[in-house]
Short mmCIF file of C-alpha atoms and ligand atoms in Angstrom, two decimals:
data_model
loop_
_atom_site.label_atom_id
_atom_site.label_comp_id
_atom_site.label_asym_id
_atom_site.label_seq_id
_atom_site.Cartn_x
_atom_site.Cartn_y
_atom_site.Cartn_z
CA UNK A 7 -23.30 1.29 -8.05
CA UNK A 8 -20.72 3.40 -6.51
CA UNK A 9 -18.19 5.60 -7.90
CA UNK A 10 -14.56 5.40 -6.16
CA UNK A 11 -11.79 7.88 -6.68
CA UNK A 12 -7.77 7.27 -5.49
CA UNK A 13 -5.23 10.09 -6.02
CA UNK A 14 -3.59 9.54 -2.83
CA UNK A 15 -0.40 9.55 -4.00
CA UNK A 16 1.22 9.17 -7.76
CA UNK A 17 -1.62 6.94 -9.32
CA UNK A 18 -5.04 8.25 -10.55
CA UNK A 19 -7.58 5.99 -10.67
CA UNK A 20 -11.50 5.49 -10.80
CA UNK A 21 -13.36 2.75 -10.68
CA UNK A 22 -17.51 1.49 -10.23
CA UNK A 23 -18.11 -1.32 -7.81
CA UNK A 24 -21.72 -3.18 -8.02
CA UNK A 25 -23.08 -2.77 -4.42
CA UNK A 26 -25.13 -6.27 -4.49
CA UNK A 27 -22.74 -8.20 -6.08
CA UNK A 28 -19.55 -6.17 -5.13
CA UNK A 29 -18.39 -7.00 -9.37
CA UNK A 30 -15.50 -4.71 -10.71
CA UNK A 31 -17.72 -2.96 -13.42
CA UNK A 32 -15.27 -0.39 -14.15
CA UNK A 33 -11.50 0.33 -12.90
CA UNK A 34 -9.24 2.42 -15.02
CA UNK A 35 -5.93 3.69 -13.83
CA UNK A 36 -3.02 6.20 -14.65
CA UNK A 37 0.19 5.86 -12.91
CA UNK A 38 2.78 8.60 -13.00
CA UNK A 39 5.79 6.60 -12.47
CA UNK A 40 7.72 7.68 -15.71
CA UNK A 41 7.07 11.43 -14.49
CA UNK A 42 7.99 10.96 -11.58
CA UNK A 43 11.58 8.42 -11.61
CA UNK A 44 13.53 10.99 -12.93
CA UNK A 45 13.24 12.88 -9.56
CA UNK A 46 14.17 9.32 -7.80
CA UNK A 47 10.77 9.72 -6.24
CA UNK A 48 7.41 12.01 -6.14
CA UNK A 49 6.89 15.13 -6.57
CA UNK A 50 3.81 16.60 -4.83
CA UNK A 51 3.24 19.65 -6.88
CA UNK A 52 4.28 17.73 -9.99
CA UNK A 53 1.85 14.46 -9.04
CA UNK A 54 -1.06 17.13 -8.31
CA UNK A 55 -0.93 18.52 -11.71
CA UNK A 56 -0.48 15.16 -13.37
CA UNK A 57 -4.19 14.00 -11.65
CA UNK A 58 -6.11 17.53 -12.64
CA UNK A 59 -5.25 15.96 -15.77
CA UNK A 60 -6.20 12.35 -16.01
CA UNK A 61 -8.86 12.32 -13.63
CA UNK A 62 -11.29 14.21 -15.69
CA UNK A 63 -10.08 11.79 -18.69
CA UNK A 64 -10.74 8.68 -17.01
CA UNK A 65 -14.01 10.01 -15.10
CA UNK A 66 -15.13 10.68 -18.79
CA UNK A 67 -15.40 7.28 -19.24
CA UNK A 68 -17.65 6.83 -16.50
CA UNK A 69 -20.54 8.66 -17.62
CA UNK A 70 -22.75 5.87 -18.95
CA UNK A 71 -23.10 4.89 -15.23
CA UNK A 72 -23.44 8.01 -14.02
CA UNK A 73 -27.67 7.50 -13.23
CA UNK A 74 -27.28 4.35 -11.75
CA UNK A 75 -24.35 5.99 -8.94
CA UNK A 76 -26.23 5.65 -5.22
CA UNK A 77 -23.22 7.14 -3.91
CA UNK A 78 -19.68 8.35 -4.59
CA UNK A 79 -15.98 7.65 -2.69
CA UNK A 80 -12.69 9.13 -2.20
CA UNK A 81 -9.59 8.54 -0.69
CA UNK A 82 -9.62 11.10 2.06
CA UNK A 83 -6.84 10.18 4.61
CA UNK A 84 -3.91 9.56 4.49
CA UNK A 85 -1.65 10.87 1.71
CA UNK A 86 0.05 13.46 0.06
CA UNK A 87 -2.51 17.09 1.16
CA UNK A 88 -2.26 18.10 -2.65
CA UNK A 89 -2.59 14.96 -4.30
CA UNK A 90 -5.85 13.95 -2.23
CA UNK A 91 -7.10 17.46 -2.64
CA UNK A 92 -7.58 16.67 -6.46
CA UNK A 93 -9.69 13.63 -5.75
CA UNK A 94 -11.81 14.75 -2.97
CA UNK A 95 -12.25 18.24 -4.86
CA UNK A 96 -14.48 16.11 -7.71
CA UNK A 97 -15.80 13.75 -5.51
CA UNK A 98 -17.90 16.49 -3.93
CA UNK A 99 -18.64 18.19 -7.47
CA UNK A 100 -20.19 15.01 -8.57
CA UNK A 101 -21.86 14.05 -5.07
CA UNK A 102 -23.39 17.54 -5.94
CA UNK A 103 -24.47 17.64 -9.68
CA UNK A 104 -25.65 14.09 -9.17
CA UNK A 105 -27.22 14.48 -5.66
CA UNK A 106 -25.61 11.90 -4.37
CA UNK A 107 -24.23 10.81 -1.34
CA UNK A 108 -20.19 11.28 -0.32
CA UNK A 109 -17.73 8.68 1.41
CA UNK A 110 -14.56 9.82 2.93
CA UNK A 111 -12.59 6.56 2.52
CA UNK A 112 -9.18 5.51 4.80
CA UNK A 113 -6.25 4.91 2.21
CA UNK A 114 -5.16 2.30 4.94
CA UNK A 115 -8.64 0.30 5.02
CA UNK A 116 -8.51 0.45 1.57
CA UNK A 117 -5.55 -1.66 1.19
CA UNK A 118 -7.12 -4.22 3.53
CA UNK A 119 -10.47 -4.51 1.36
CA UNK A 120 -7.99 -4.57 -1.48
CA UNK A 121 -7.92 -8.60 -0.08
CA UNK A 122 -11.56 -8.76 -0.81
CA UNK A 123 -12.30 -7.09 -4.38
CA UNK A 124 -15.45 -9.22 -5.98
CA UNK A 125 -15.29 -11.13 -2.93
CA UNK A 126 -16.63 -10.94 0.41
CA UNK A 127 -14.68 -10.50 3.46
CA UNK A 128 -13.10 -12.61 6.09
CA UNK A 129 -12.20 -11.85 9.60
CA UNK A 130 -10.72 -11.42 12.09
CA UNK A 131 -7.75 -10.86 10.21
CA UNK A 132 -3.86 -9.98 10.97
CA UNK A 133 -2.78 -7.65 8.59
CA UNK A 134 1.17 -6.54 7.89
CA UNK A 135 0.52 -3.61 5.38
CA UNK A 136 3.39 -2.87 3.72
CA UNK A 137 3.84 0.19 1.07
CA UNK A 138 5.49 3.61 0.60
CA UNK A 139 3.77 5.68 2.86
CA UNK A 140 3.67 3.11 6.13
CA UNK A 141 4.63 -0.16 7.49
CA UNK A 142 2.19 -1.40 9.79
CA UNK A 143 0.56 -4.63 11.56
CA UNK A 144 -2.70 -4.69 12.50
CA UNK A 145 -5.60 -6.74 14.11
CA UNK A 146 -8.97 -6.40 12.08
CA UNK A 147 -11.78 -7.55 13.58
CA UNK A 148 -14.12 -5.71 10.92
CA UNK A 149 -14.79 -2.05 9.31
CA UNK A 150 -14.35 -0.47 12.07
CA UNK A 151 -12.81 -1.66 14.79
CA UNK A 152 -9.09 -1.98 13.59
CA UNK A 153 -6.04 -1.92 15.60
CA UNK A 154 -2.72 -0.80 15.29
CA UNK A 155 -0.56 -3.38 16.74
CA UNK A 156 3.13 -2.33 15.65
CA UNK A 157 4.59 0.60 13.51
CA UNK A 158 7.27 2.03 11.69
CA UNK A 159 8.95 4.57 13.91
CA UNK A 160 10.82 6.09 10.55
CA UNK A 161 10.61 5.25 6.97
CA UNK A 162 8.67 2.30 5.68
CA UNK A 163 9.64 -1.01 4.02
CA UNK A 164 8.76 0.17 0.66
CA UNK A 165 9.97 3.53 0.90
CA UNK A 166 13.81 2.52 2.13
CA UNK A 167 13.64 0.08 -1.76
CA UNK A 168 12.89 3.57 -3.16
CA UNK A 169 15.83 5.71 -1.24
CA UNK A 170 17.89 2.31 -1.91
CA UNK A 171 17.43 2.51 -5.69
CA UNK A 172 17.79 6.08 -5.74
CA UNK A 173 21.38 5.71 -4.36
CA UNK A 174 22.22 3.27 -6.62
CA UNK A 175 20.55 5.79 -9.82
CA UNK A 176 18.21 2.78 -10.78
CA UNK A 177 15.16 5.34 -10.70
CA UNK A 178 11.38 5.02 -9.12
CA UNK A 179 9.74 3.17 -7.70
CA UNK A 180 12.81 1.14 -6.15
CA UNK A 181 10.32 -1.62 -5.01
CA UNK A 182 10.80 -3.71 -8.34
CA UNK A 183 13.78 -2.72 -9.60
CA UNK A 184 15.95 -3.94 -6.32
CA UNK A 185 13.83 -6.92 -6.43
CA UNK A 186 14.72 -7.53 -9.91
CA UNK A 187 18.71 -6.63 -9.46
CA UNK A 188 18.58 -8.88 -6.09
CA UNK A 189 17.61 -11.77 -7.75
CA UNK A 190 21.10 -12.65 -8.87
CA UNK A 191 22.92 -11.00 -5.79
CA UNK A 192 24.73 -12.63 -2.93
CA UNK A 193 22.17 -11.98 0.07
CA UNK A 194 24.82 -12.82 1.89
CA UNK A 195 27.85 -10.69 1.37
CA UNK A 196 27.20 -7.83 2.72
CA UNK A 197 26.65 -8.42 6.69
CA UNK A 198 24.01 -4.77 7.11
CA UNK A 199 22.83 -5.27 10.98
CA UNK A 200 19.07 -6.49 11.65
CA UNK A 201 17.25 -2.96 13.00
CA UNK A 202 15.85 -3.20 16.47
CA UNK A 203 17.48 -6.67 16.75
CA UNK A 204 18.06 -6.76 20.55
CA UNK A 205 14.97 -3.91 21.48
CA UNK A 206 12.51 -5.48 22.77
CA UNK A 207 9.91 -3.25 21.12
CA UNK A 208 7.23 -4.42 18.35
CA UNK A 209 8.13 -2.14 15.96
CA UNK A 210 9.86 -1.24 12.76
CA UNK A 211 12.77 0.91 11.71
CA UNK A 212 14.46 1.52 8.17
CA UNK A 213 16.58 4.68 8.44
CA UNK A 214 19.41 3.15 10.21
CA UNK A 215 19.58 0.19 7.27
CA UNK A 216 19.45 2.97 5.18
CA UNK A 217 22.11 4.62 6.03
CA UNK A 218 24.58 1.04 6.27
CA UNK A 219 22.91 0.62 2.59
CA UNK A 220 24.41 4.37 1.42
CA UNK A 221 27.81 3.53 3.22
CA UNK A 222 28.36 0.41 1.46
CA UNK A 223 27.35 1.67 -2.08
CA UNK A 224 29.72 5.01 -1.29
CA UNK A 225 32.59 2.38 -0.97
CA UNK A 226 31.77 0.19 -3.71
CA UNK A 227 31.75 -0.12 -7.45
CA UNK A 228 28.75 -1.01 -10.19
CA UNK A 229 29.22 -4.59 -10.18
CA UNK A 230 28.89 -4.91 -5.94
CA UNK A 231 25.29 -3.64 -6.84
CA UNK A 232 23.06 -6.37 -7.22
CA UNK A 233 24.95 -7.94 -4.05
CA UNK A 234 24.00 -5.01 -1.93
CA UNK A 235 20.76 -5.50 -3.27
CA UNK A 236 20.36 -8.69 -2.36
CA UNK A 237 21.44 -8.45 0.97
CA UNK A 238 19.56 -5.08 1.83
CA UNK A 239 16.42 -6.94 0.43
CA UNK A 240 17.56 -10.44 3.10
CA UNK A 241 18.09 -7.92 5.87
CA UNK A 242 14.62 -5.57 5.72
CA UNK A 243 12.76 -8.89 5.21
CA UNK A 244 14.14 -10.63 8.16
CA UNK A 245 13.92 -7.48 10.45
CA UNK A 246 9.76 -7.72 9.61
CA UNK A 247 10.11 -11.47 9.93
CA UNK A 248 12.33 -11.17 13.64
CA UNK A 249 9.37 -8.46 14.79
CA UNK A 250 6.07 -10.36 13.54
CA UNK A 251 8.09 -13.92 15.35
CA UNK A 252 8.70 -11.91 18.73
CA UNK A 253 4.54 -10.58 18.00
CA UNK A 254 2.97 -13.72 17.23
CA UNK A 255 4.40 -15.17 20.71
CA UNK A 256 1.63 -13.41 22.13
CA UNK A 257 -1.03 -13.30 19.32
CA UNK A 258 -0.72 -16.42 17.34
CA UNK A 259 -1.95 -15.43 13.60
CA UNK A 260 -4.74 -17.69 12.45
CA UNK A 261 -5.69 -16.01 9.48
CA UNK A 262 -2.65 -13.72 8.36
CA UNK A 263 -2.34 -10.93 5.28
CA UNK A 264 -0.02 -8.93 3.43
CA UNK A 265 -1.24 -5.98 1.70
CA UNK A 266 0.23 -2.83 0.23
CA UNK A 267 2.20 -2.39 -2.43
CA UNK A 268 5.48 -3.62 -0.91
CA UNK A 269 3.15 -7.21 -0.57
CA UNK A 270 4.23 -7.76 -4.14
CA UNK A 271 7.75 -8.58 -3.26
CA UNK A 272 8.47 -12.34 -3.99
CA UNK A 273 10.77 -12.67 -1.17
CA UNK A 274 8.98 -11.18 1.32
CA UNK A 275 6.06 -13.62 0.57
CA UNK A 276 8.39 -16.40 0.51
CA UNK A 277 9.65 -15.65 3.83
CA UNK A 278 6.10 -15.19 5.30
CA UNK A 279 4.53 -18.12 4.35
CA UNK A 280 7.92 -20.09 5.84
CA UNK A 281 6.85 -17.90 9.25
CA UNK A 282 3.16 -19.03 8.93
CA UNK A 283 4.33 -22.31 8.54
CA UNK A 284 4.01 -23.66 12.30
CA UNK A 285 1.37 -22.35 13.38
CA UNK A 286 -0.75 -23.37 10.09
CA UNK A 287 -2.30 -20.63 9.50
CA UNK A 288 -4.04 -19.26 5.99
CA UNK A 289 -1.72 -16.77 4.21
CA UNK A 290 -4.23 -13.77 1.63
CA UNK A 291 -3.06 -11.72 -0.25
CA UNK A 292 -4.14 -9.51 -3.11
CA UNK A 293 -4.18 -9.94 -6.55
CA UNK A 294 -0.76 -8.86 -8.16
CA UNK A 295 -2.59 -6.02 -9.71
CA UNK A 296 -4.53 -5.13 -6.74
CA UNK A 297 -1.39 -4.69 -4.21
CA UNK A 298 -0.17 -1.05 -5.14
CA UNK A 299 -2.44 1.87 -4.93
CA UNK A 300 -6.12 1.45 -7.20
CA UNK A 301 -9.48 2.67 -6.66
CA UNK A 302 -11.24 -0.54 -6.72
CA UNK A 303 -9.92 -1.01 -2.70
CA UNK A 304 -11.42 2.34 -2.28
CA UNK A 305 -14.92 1.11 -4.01
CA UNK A 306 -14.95 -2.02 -2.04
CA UNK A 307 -14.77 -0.22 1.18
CA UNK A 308 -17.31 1.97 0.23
CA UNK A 309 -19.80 -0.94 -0.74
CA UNK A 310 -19.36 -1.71 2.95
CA UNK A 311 -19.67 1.64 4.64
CA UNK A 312 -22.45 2.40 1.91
CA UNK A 313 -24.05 -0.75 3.34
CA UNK A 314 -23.74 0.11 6.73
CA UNK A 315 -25.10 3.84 6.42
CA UNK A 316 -21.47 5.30 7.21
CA UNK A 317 -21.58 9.01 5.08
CA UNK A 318 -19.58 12.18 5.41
CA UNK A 319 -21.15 15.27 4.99
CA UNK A 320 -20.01 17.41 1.94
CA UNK A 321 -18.62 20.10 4.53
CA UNK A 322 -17.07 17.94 6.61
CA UNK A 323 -14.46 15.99 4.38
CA UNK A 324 -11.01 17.30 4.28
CA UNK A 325 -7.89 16.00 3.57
CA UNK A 326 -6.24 14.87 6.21
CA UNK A 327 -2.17 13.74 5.07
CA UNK A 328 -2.15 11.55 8.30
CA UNK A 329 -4.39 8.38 9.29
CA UNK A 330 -5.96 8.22 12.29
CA UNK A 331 -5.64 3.95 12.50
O1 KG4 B 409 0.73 0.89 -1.81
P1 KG4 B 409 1.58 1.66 -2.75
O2 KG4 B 409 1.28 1.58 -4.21
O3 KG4 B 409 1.60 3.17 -2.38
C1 KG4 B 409 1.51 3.64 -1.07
O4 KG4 B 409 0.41 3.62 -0.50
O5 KG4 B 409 2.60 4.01 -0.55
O6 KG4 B 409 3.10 1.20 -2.48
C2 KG4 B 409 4.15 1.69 -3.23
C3 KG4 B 409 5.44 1.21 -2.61
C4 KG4 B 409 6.69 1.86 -3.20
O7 KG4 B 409 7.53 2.25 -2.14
C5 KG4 B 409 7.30 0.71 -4.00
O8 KG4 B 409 8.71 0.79 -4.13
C6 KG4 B 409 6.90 -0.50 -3.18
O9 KG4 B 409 5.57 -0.22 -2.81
N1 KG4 B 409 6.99 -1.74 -3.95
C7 KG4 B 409 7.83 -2.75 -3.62
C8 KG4 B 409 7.67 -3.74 -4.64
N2 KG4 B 409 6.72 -3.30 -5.52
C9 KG4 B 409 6.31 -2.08 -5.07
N3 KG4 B 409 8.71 -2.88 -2.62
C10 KG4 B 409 9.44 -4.02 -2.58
N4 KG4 B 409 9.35 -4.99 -3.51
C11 KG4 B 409 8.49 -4.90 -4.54
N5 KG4 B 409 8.41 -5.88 -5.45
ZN1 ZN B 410 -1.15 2.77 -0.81
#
């Protein structure tokens, strides 16, 4: 079995992956959203201090499969320096008291394998990962050889629903709750402009919708709300949508998947599977629960490296708040 910690960002989590049968045996997580919506998003220092707390807790848990561990992971890149700190710090105790192997695992490939949990995997894939930290397509072709294809040049998807719902006071994360007050909005009424609509660039940009999103809720009242929502929701959908059409041109997607935990929005989904539509090709995604940040992503990546003899030496991982994919 292996052992896989997550405390990239504002969840804590742990969880013990079968490496034959690649089963779920264990997953527990903590999420630190309540903490943490007050502020209208996280708090580094704040989400640090919340995981030197429940990670111990939920690692308690763990200890009746403690002998049968072959090796143990942790999200190592990319993240927030302090929160990842907290995970990696008792990964390597435990690699140690239990002599036991250590694997630095990518947050990033983690929420690609978070496609395959108690499954095994298919490729090649292309992948549109979509969460708070990054908005990103890429081409998998397996483990290791992923590429970067098109990325956000500012914020991400998920992060402009958070700065959204902060301007509008609705609290964190912004993800659901703009989904929620779009549903009965008018995704029509207010005209914001499609980012990067005449560049011909393959890439992504949310700052500038952003901004048309604070203008419009500075010159409005309560009740325009769920309008605004609705249409900011339309226009960062179709701006993904108007980038992946002008990408697949070139690299028509056979097997196509949204991950992250932006994936979970409804009409984002919708929208995707209309785009998939001509060219017939199969649409994964995760399970609901699986989409927004766990450790059992981070465990089935490491069943895989584990398998393949990839190891990091106990020296050697550090935290590293940027990917390298
Ligand atoms: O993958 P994740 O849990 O953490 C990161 O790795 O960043 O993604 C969290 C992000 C947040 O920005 C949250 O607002 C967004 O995913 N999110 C959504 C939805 N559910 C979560 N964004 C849009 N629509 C949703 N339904
Ligand atoms: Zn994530």
């Amino acid at each position: 079995m292996i052992l896989s910690i997550e405390s990239s960002c504002d969840d804590s989590a742990i969880a013990i992956t079968d490496i034959k049968t690649k089963k779920l045996l264990f997953h527990k997580k903590i999420s630190q959203e309540l903490e943490h919506s007050v502020y209208g998003g996280v708090v580094p220092e704040l989400a640090a201090r919340l995981h030197a707390e429940a990670l111990p807790k939920i690692l308690a848990e763990c200890e009746p499969y403690f002998k049968e561990l072959k090796a143990v992971a942790v999200t190592s890149t990319p993240g927030l320096a302090v929160t990842l700190i907290e995970g990696v710090t008792m990964a390597k105790a435990i690699a140690v008291a239990l002599n036991i192997p250590l694997i630095g695992v990518n947050h990033l490939v983690g929420h690609i394998y978070s496609l395959f949990i108690e499954k095994e995997e298919i490729f090649p894939l292309t992948v549109l990962l979509v969460s708070g930290g990054h908005t990103q397509v890429m081409e998998v072709k397996n483990l290791t050889e992923i590429k970067s294809v098109a990325k956000s040049m500012d914020d991400s998807f998920g992060e402009s629903f958070d700065k959204v719902a902060k301007m509008m006071g609705l609290g964190y994360p912004g993800g659901p709750l703009i989904q929620e007050l779009a549903k009965n909005g008018d995704r029509k009424k207010y005209n914001f402009t499609i980012p990067l609509s005449q560049s011909p660039l393959i890439a992504f940009s949310y700052s500038g919708l952003k901004n048309a999103v604070r203008l419009a809720i500075e010159k409005s009242q309560k009740e325009d709300y769920k309008d605004i929502a609705a249409s900011f929701e339309h226009i960062a959908t179709a701006h993904l949508i108007q980038k992946l059409k002008k990408y697949f041109k070139t690299a028509p997607p056979k097997t196509f998947a949204i991950v992250g935990g932006a994936s979970a929005n409804l009409y984002l989904r919708c929208k995707i599977e209309e785009l998939l539509k001509p060219y017939s090709a199969v649409l994964l995604l995760s399970e609901l629960k699986y989409c927004s940040d766990n450790a059992a992503m981070i465990g089935r990546v490491a069943v895989e490296m584990h398998n393949q003899g990839i190891y990091t030496a106990l020296e050697g991982l550090n935290v590293s708040p940027k990917s390298e994919l």
